[in-house]
Amino acid sequence: MFRKTLLAACAAALTAAPCFADSPPAEPQPVIEAKIGAEPKIQIAILLDTSGSMDGLINQTREQLWRIVNTFATAKKEGKRPRLELALYQYGNDSISADQHYVQRIVPLTTDLDKVSEALFKLSTNGGNEYCGAAISHALGELEWSKNPKDLKLIYIAGNEPFTQGPISFRDSVKASIGRGIVVNTIHAGTQQQGISDSWAEAAKLADGNFLFIDSNRAVARVDAPQDAELARLSQEMNKTYIAYGGKGREAVARQEAQDKNAMGMSASSMSTRAAAKASPMYRNSDWDLVDAKKEGKPMKAIAADELPAEMKGMNEKEREAFVEKKAAERAQLQAQIAKVSAEREAYVQNELKKRARDSSKTMDDALIESARGQAEKADFAF
């Protein structure tokens, strides 16, 4: 079986019904058509059981989100870097409507990784009724899955109750998923034998996926490294290179800063892996940052003057272009520094881990990373 686990979700307090802006639509969203020559995609939907016993699972996901992102930072297919899109669901929480089968889409498939982190830190446990078949069915119908057969499309569902519960047959759900090229992987928070008995293994087999089992109560292994303080400093310096525009800009800047604090609040290790992720090609913010927007081909003329930040409103077009190029150069330099220091840190961490007697049980990030990387390689993604 696999040795590595997923991300590790988060906990904020939601005493009543969770209030997320992205609630599931009444009707399934249209599927995006693949464009010839478009960049390859890696789409991963994470379905977390947030019933009463799953606090450990959420915490593991929260702490290791950025480690998962970094796993795909070096991936390429046919010489092109992929577009990483993550989605997040919770299920098995009694604060969600029974009409929705106690399933809630929190974040749709998105490249905005700070939104995923923010949502993880708002999760809390409550209840409940864990309907795995329904959770998969919702993710299948509500997300904008690529129709390009060359793209990698994965569902990871994690929990600890029998997979057979609920009004929607898991066998129907997983067969429908694999029929559309979406691989379903199951992560049982318990023993291997219990996961087999409760049909977690069967569900993965029917959907060409991996059956994994983890210890959801195990603490994530942490290694404090000499490079942590420098990476935290460089991450803050890189924040200064973002040029927020439009109505989304102010909210996004605040979200970015908040997720820096959340990562630091978990551990210095978590902050360091977030810094590496922010410096990677997977961290894309073209819908609110002018540097990324320009990098992805959006012309400055397309940005209305009233959407520009205050320091740019008095500039002419040439001055605006020069200002964005200056910030882009500063960011590129910082990204290179972060990559160098992160590599030094990784070497230090691996050396320290070799000295420790490591627990053989897996955590969420370990399971997801090892499984997803293996499936990516089968789909001709190179690392």
GROMACS .gro file of C-alpha atoms in nm:
model
  383
    1MET     CA    1   0.000   0.000   0.000
    2PHE     CA    2   0.097   0.358  -0.017
    3ARG     CA    3   0.297   0.546   0.240
    4LYS     CA    4   0.190   0.898   0.197
    5THR     CA    5  -0.124   1.081   0.294
    6LEU     CA    6  -0.327   1.372   0.186
    7LEU     CA    7  -0.356   1.723   0.305
    8ALA     CA    8  -0.492   1.779   0.638
    9ALA     CA    9  -0.803   1.985   0.674
   10CYS     CA   10  -0.873   2.249   0.926
   11ALA     CA   11  -1.097   2.354   1.198
   12ALA     CA   12  -1.268   2.682   1.262
   13ALA     CA   13  -1.586   2.701   1.455
   14LEU     CA   14  -1.912   2.642   1.276
   15THR     CA   15  -2.168   2.583   1.544
   16ALA     CA   16  -2.465   2.612   1.315
   17ALA     CA   17  -2.499   2.536   0.947
   18PRO     CA   18  -2.178   2.620   0.756
   19CYS     CA   19  -2.208   2.936   0.553
   20PHE     CA   20  -1.998   2.915   0.238
   21ALA     CA   21  -2.047   3.134  -0.064
   22ASP     CA   22  -2.005   2.844  -0.303
   23SER     CA   23  -2.308   2.629  -0.235
   24PRO     CA   24  -2.393   2.355  -0.488
   25PRO     CA   25  -2.597   2.469  -0.787
   26ALA     CA   26  -2.946   2.336  -0.835
   27GLU     CA   27  -2.850   2.198  -1.175
   28PRO     CA   28  -2.522   2.032  -1.284
   29GLN     CA   29  -2.280   2.275  -1.443
   30PRO     CA   30  -2.186   2.233  -1.810
   31VAL     CA   31  -1.863   2.047  -1.874
   32ILE     CA   32  -1.582   2.251  -2.028
   33GLU     CA   33  -1.486   2.137  -2.376
   34ALA     CA   34  -1.118   2.059  -2.428
   35LYS     CA   35  -0.932   2.303  -2.651
   36ILE     CA   36  -0.677   2.180  -2.903
   37GLY     CA   37  -0.330   2.267  -2.779
   38ALA     CA   38  -0.456   2.370  -2.436
   39GLU     CA   39  -0.238   2.313  -2.132
   40PRO     CA   40  -0.292   1.974  -1.967
   41LYS     CA   41  -0.496   1.961  -1.649
   42ILE     CA   42  -0.472   1.777  -1.321
   43GLN     CA   43  -0.811   1.798  -1.150
   44ILE     CA   44  -0.848   1.665  -0.796
   45ALA     CA   45  -1.169   1.671  -0.593
   46ILE     CA   46  -1.125   1.601  -0.222
   47LEU     CA   47  -1.432   1.472  -0.038
   48LEU     CA   48  -1.387   1.485   0.339
   49ASP     CA   49  -1.606   1.319   0.599
   50THR     CA   50  -1.674   1.594   0.857
   51SER     CA   51  -1.884   1.387   1.094
   52GLY     CA   52  -1.808   1.392   1.464
   53SER     CA   53  -1.505   1.162   1.466
   54MET     CA   54  -1.306   1.319   1.183
   55ASP     CA   55  -1.123   1.614   1.344
   56GLY     CA   56  -0.789   1.440   1.298
   57LEU     CA   57  -0.853   1.387   0.927
   58ILE     CA   58  -0.936   1.754   0.880
   59ASN     CA   59  -0.627   1.866   1.071
   60GLN     CA   60  -0.399   1.645   0.864
   61THR     CA   61  -0.540   1.792   0.543
   62ARG     CA   62  -0.511   2.146   0.670
   63GLU     CA   63  -0.149   2.113   0.764
   64GLN     CA   64  -0.030   1.940   0.448
   65LEU     CA   65  -0.223   2.114   0.169
   66TRP     CA   66   0.085   2.295   0.038
   67ARG     CA   67   0.296   1.980   0.041
   68ILE     CA   68   0.042   1.823  -0.192
   69VAL     CA   69   0.054   2.126  -0.424
   70ASN     CA   70   0.434   2.110  -0.432
   71THR     CA   71   0.420   1.749  -0.545
   72PHE     CA   72   0.282   1.862  -0.881
   73ALA     CA   73   0.501   2.172  -0.919
   74THR     CA   74   0.755   1.984  -1.133
   75ALA     CA   75   0.503   1.784  -1.336
   76LYS     CA   76   0.496   1.811  -1.716
   77LYS     CA   77   0.310   1.641  -1.997
   78GLU     CA   78   0.431   1.662  -2.354
   79GLY     CA   79   0.667   1.936  -2.240
   80LYS     CA   80   0.389   2.151  -2.090
   81ARG     CA   81   0.326   2.232  -1.726
   82PRO     CA   82  -0.024   2.129  -1.615
   83ARG     CA   83  -0.295   2.346  -1.471
   84LEU     CA   84  -0.370   2.216  -1.120
   85GLU     CA   85  -0.733   2.252  -1.012
   86LEU     CA   86  -0.859   2.148  -0.669
   87ALA     CA   87  -1.214   2.114  -0.540
   88LEU     CA   88  -1.331   2.055  -0.184
   89TYR     CA   89  -1.644   1.885  -0.051
   90GLN     CA   90  -1.762   1.790   0.291
   91TYR     CA   91  -2.009   1.513   0.362
   92GLY     CA   92  -2.158   1.335   0.662
   93ASN     CA   93  -2.223   1.660   0.849
   94ASP     CA   94  -2.570   1.697   1.001
   95SER     CA   95  -2.559   2.075   0.963
   96ILE     CA   96  -2.602   2.020   0.588
   97SER     CA   97  -2.952   1.968   0.448
   98ALA     CA   98  -3.083   1.613   0.425
   99ASP     CA   99  -3.217   1.711   0.082
  100GLN     CA  100  -2.854   1.743  -0.025
  101HIS     CA  101  -2.774   1.400   0.124
  102TYR     CA  102  -2.560   1.579   0.387
  103VAL     CA  103  -2.317   1.668   0.106
  104GLN     CA  104  -2.184   2.018   0.038
  105ARG     CA  105  -1.960   2.156  -0.232
  106ILE     CA  106  -1.740   2.410  -0.057
  107VAL     CA  107  -1.502   2.507  -0.337
  108PRO     CA  108  -1.551   2.418  -0.707
  109LEU     CA  109  -1.255   2.312  -0.920
  110THR     CA  110  -1.024   2.612  -0.908
  111THR     CA  111  -0.664   2.725  -0.945
  112ASP     CA  112  -0.718   2.967  -0.653
  113LEU     CA  113  -0.542   2.757  -0.391
  114ASP     CA  114  -0.585   3.020  -0.120
  115LYS     CA  115  -0.961   2.969  -0.146
  116VAL     CA  116  -0.912   2.598  -0.084
  117SER     CA  117  -0.695   2.669   0.219
  118GLU     CA  118  -0.943   2.924   0.351
  119ALA     CA  119  -1.226   2.673   0.321
  120LEU     CA  120  -1.029   2.402   0.501
  121PHE     CA  121  -0.977   2.634   0.795
  122LYS     CA  122  -1.351   2.693   0.819
  123LEU     CA  123  -1.444   2.327   0.844
  124SER     CA  124  -1.567   2.173   1.165
  125THR     CA  125  -1.718   1.839   1.255
  126ASN     CA  126  -2.082   1.775   1.338
  127GLY     CA  127  -2.303   1.469   1.312
  128GLY     CA  128  -2.371   1.276   1.097
  129ASN     CA  129  -2.486   1.055   0.812
  130GLU     CA  130  -2.202   0.953   0.580
  131TYR     CA  131  -2.337   0.878   0.232
  132CYS     CA  132  -2.031   0.803   0.017
  133GLY     CA  133  -2.229   0.715  -0.295
  134ALA     CA  134  -2.414   1.046  -0.273
  135ALA     CA  135  -2.091   1.243  -0.215
  136ILE     CA  136  -1.936   1.099  -0.531
  137SER     CA  137  -2.256   1.159  -0.727
  138HIS     CA  138  -2.262   1.527  -0.624
  139ALA     CA  139  -1.898   1.577  -0.721
  140LEU     CA  140  -1.957   1.406  -1.052
  141GLY     CA  141  -2.255   1.624  -1.142
  142GLU     CA  142  -2.161   1.960  -0.994
  143LEU     CA  143  -1.798   2.007  -1.098
  144GLU     CA  144  -1.665   2.126  -1.433
  145TRP     CA  145  -1.469   1.816  -1.528
  146SER     CA  146  -1.250   1.829  -1.837
  147LYS     CA  147  -1.368   1.629  -2.137
  148ASN     CA  148  -1.012   1.585  -2.262
  149PRO     CA  149  -0.927   1.214  -2.211
  150LYS     CA  150  -0.558   1.306  -2.170
  151ASP     CA  151  -0.624   1.514  -1.859
  152LEU     CA  152  -0.593   1.356  -1.515
  153LYS     CA  153  -0.923   1.360  -1.322
  154LEU     CA  154  -0.925   1.222  -0.968
  155ILE     CA  155  -1.170   1.198  -0.678
  156TYR     CA  156  -1.038   1.124  -0.330
  157ILE     CA  157  -1.303   1.040  -0.073
  158ALA     CA  158  -1.194   0.998   0.288
  159GLY     CA  159  -1.392   0.876   0.588
  160ASN     CA  160  -1.446   0.591   0.831
  161GLU     CA  161  -1.804   0.460   0.802
  162PRO     CA  162  -1.935   0.181   0.573
  163PHE     CA  163  -1.928   0.286   0.208
  164THR     CA  164  -2.269   0.131   0.153
  165GLN     CA  165  -2.479   0.388   0.341
  166GLY     CA  166  -2.730   0.627   0.186
  167PRO     CA  167  -2.995   0.631  -0.087
  168ILE     CA  168  -2.750   0.644  -0.382
  169SER     CA  169  -2.564   0.324  -0.463
  170PHE     CA  170  -2.189   0.371  -0.448
  171ARG     CA  171  -2.155   0.111  -0.722
  172ASP     CA  172  -2.362   0.326  -0.957
  173SER     CA  173  -2.166   0.640  -0.863
  174VAL     CA  174  -1.820   0.498  -0.913
  175LYS     CA  175  -1.914   0.324  -1.238
  176ALA     CA  176  -2.054   0.652  -1.370
  177SER     CA  177  -1.731   0.826  -1.266
  178ILE     CA  178  -1.495   0.588  -1.441
  179GLY     CA  179  -1.724   0.594  -1.743
  180ARG     CA  180  -1.629   0.961  -1.777
  181GLY     CA  181  -1.261   0.897  -1.713
  182ILE     CA  182  -1.274   1.017  -1.350
  183VAL     CA  183  -1.083   0.781  -1.120
  184VAL     CA  184  -1.223   0.736  -0.768
  185ASN     CA  185  -0.975   0.667  -0.488
  186THR     CA  186  -1.086   0.577  -0.137
  187ILE     CA  187  -0.907   0.664   0.186
  188HIS     CA  188  -1.037   0.471   0.486
  189ALA     CA  189  -0.960   0.624   0.824
  190GLY     CA  190  -0.907   0.291   0.998
  191THR     CA  191  -0.759  -0.052   0.947
  192GLN     CA  192  -0.708  -0.222   0.614
  193GLN     CA  193  -0.939  -0.511   0.706
  194GLN     CA  194  -1.220  -0.279   0.818
  195GLY     CA  195  -1.187  -0.084   0.495
  196ILE     CA  196  -1.222  -0.406   0.299
  197SER     CA  197  -1.522  -0.519   0.506
  198ASP     CA  198  -1.694  -0.181   0.467
  199SER     CA  199  -1.658  -0.178   0.084
  200TRP     CA  200  -1.397   0.099   0.060
  201ALA     CA  201  -1.169  -0.139  -0.129
  202GLU     CA  202  -1.449  -0.253  -0.361
  203ALA     CA  203  -1.541   0.106  -0.451
  204ALA     CA  204  -1.184   0.189  -0.550
  205LYS     CA  205  -1.151  -0.129  -0.755
  206LEU     CA  206  -1.471  -0.057  -0.950
  207ALA     CA  207  -1.340   0.291  -1.040
  208ASP     CA  208  -0.982   0.189  -1.131
  209GLY     CA  209  -0.862   0.372  -0.822
  210ASN     CA  210  -0.648   0.307  -0.517
  211PHE     CA  211  -0.776   0.185  -0.183
  212LEU     CA  212  -0.575   0.345   0.097
  213PHE     CA  213  -0.604   0.329   0.473
  214ILE     CA  214  -0.467   0.579   0.722
  215ASP     CA  215  -0.445   0.666   1.088
  216SER     CA  216  -0.650   0.986   1.103
  217ASN     CA  217  -0.546   1.051   1.464
  218ARG     CA  218  -0.174   1.040   1.399
  219ALA     CA  219   0.009   1.372   1.421
  220VAL     CA  220   0.181   1.484   1.103
  221ALA     CA  221   0.558   1.447   1.125
  222ARG     CA  222   0.724   1.788   1.152
  223VAL     CA  223   1.085   1.889   1.113
  224ASP     CA  224   1.189   2.240   1.205
  225ALA     CA  225   1.467   2.344   0.971
  226PRO     CA  226   1.725   2.626   0.975
  227GLN     CA  227   1.573   2.757   0.650
  228ASP     CA  228   1.222   2.811   0.790
  229ALA     CA  229   1.270   3.172   0.901
  230GLU     CA  230   1.423   3.274   0.569
  231LEU     CA  231   1.143   3.112   0.372
  232ALA     CA  232   0.883   3.294   0.584
  233ARG     CA  233   1.063   3.623   0.515
  234LEU     CA  234   1.088   3.560   0.140
  235SER     CA  235   0.720   3.468   0.127
  236GLN     CA  236   0.627   3.802   0.282
  237GLU     CA  237   0.855   3.984   0.039
  238MET     CA  238   0.687   3.810  -0.252
  239ASN     CA  239   0.346   3.931  -0.131
  240LYS     CA  240   0.466   4.285  -0.208
  241THR     CA  241   0.498   4.197  -0.577
  242TYR     CA  242   0.125   4.135  -0.619
  243ILE     CA  243  -0.074   4.413  -0.787
  244ALA     CA  244  -0.437   4.363  -0.694
  245TYR     CA  245  -0.701   4.490  -0.936
  246GLY     CA  246  -1.079   4.488  -0.950
  247GLY     CA  247  -1.328   4.399  -0.681
  248LYS     CA  248  -1.165   4.061  -0.621
  249GLY     CA  249  -0.827   4.214  -0.555
  250ARG     CA  250  -0.880   4.349  -0.205
  251GLU     CA  251  -1.046   4.029  -0.087
  252ALA     CA  252  -0.772   3.816  -0.244
  253VAL     CA  253  -0.491   4.013  -0.079
  254ALA     CA  254  -0.658   3.971   0.258
  255ARG     CA  255  -0.710   3.599   0.189
  256GLN     CA  256  -0.345   3.555   0.093
  257GLU     CA  257  -0.227   3.717   0.416
  258ALA     CA  258  -0.476   3.515   0.621
  259GLN     CA  259  -0.355   3.186   0.473
  260ASP     CA  260   0.004   3.283   0.547
  261LYS     CA  261  -0.101   3.324   0.910
  262ASN     CA  262  -0.295   2.999   0.909
  263ALA     CA  263   0.006   2.809   0.777
  264MET     CA  264   0.237   2.970   1.032
  265GLY     CA  265  -0.014   2.891   1.305
  266MET     CA  266   0.006   2.521   1.216
  267SER     CA  267   0.386   2.498   1.215
  268ALA     CA  268   0.703   2.649   1.071
  269SER     CA  269   0.713   2.346   0.840
  270SER     CA  270   0.367   2.425   0.705
  271MET     CA  271   0.468   2.786   0.640
  272SER     CA  272   0.779   2.671   0.452
  273THR     CA  273   0.585   2.435   0.226
  274ARG     CA  274   0.335   2.715   0.159
  275ALA     CA  275   0.621   2.948   0.063
  276ALA     CA  276   0.746   2.689  -0.184
  277ALA     CA  277   0.395   2.648  -0.327
  278LYS     CA  278   0.352   3.025  -0.370
  279ALA     CA  279   0.677   3.033  -0.567
  280SER     CA  280   0.570   2.744  -0.792
  281PRO     CA  281   0.382   2.747  -1.126
  282MET     CA  282   0.080   2.595  -0.948
  283TYR     CA  283   0.006   2.920  -0.760
  284ARG     CA  284  -0.187   3.124  -1.017
  285ASN     CA  285  -0.388   3.439  -0.948
  286SER     CA  286  -0.454   3.601  -1.285
  287ASP     CA  287  -0.811   3.693  -1.192
  288TRP     CA  288  -0.692   3.948  -0.934
  289ASP     CA  289  -0.316   4.005  -0.983
  290LEU     CA  290  -0.185   4.209  -1.276
  291VAL     CA  291   0.151   4.029  -1.288
  292ASP     CA  292  -0.012   3.689  -1.335
  293ALA     CA  293  -0.276   3.837  -1.565
  294LYS     CA  294  -0.008   3.980  -1.794
  295LYS     CA  295   0.187   3.652  -1.780
  296GLU     CA  296  -0.122   3.466  -1.900
  297GLY     CA  297  -0.172   3.706  -2.190
  298LYS     CA  298  -0.431   3.950  -2.058
  299PRO     CA  299  -0.355   4.295  -2.210
  300MET     CA  300  -0.332   4.595  -1.981
  301LYS     CA  301  -0.585   4.772  -2.205
  302ALA     CA  302  -0.845   4.519  -2.094
  303ILE     CA  303  -0.824   4.644  -1.733
  304ALA     CA  304  -1.058   4.937  -1.670
  305ALA     CA  305  -0.890   5.241  -1.512
  306ASP     CA  306  -1.120   5.231  -1.210
  307GLU     CA  307  -1.010   4.870  -1.141
  308LEU     CA  308  -0.644   4.965  -1.112
  309PRO     CA  309  -0.479   5.013  -0.771
  310ALA     CA  310  -0.434   5.371  -0.648
  311GLU     CA  311  -0.061   5.386  -0.727
  312MET     CA  312  -0.130   5.312  -1.096
  313LYS     CA  313  -0.426   5.538  -1.168
  314GLY     CA  314  -0.210   5.842  -1.242
  315MET     CA  315   0.015   5.651  -1.482
  316ASN     CA  316  -0.007   5.646  -1.858
  317GLU     CA  317  -0.018   5.316  -2.047
  318LYS     CA  318   0.359   5.294  -2.091
  319GLU     CA  319   0.423   5.364  -1.723
  320ARG     CA  320   0.170   5.100  -1.623
  321GLU     CA  321   0.339   4.839  -1.840
  322ALA     CA  322   0.677   4.927  -1.691
  323PHE     CA  323   0.539   4.909  -1.336
  324VAL     CA  324   0.397   4.560  -1.392
  325GLU     CA  325   0.718   4.442  -1.557
  326LYS     CA  326   0.920   4.568  -1.260
  327LYS     CA  327   0.703   4.376  -1.013
  328ALA     CA  328   0.723   4.066  -1.235
  329ALA     CA  329   1.104   4.083  -1.233
  330GLU     CA  330   1.108   4.122  -0.855
  331ARG     CA  331   0.880   3.820  -0.818
  332ALA     CA  332   1.087   3.605  -1.051
  333GLN     CA  333   1.395   3.680  -0.844
  334LEU     CA  334   1.217   3.593  -0.520
  335GLN     CA  335   1.075   3.275  -0.670
  336ALA     CA  336   1.426   3.165  -0.764
  337GLN     CA  337   1.550   3.239  -0.412
  338ILE     CA  338   1.262   3.046  -0.255
  339ALA     CA  339   1.324   2.750  -0.486
  340LYS     CA  340   1.691   2.741  -0.386
  341VAL     CA  341   1.626   2.769  -0.012
  342SER     CA  342   1.339   2.519  -0.032
  343ALA     CA  343   1.569   2.264  -0.197
  344GLU     CA  344   1.820   2.314   0.084
  345ARG     CA  345   1.544   2.272   0.340
  346GLU     CA  346   1.413   1.954   0.176
  347ALA     CA  347   1.761   1.800   0.187
  348TYR     CA  348   1.788   1.888   0.556
  349VAL     CA  349   1.442   1.747   0.634
  350GLN     CA  350   1.506   1.419   0.453
  351ASN     CA  351   1.832   1.376   0.642
  352GLU     CA  352   1.659   1.438   0.975
  353LEU     CA  353   1.379   1.195   0.895
  354LYS     CA  354   1.632   0.921   0.825
  355LYS     CA  355   1.754   0.957   1.182
  356ARG     CA  356   1.408   0.902   1.325
  357ALA     CA  357   1.225   0.577   1.381
  358ARG     CA  358   0.933   0.648   1.153
  359ASP     CA  359   0.580   0.531   1.220
  360SER     CA  360   0.475   0.311   0.931
  361SER     CA  361   0.110   0.426   0.948
  362LYS     CA  362   0.000   0.676   0.687
  363THR     CA  363  -0.158   1.018   0.712
  364MET     CA  364  -0.392   1.190   0.467
  365ASP     CA  365  -0.127   1.376   0.268
  366ASP     CA  366   0.095   1.067   0.236
  367ALA     CA  367  -0.189   0.860   0.093
  368LEU     CA  368  -0.307   1.123  -0.153
  369ILE     CA  369   0.039   1.225  -0.275
  370GLU     CA  370   0.170   0.876  -0.341
  371SER     CA  371  -0.151   0.767  -0.510
  372ALA     CA  372  -0.199   1.081  -0.722
  373ARG     CA  373   0.163   1.088  -0.834
  374GLY     CA  374   0.149   0.725  -0.937
  375GLN     CA  375  -0.171   0.781  -1.134
  376ALA     CA  376  -0.024   1.093  -1.295
  377GLU     CA  377   0.276   0.894  -1.413
  378LYS     CA  378   0.045   0.632  -1.564
  379ALA     CA  379  -0.124   0.918  -1.752
  380ASP     CA  380   0.215   1.018  -1.898
  381PHE     CA  381   0.287   1.309  -1.666
  382ALA     CA  382   0.662   1.330  -1.595
  383PHE     CA  383   0.809   1.462  -1.271
   0.00000   0.00000   0.00000
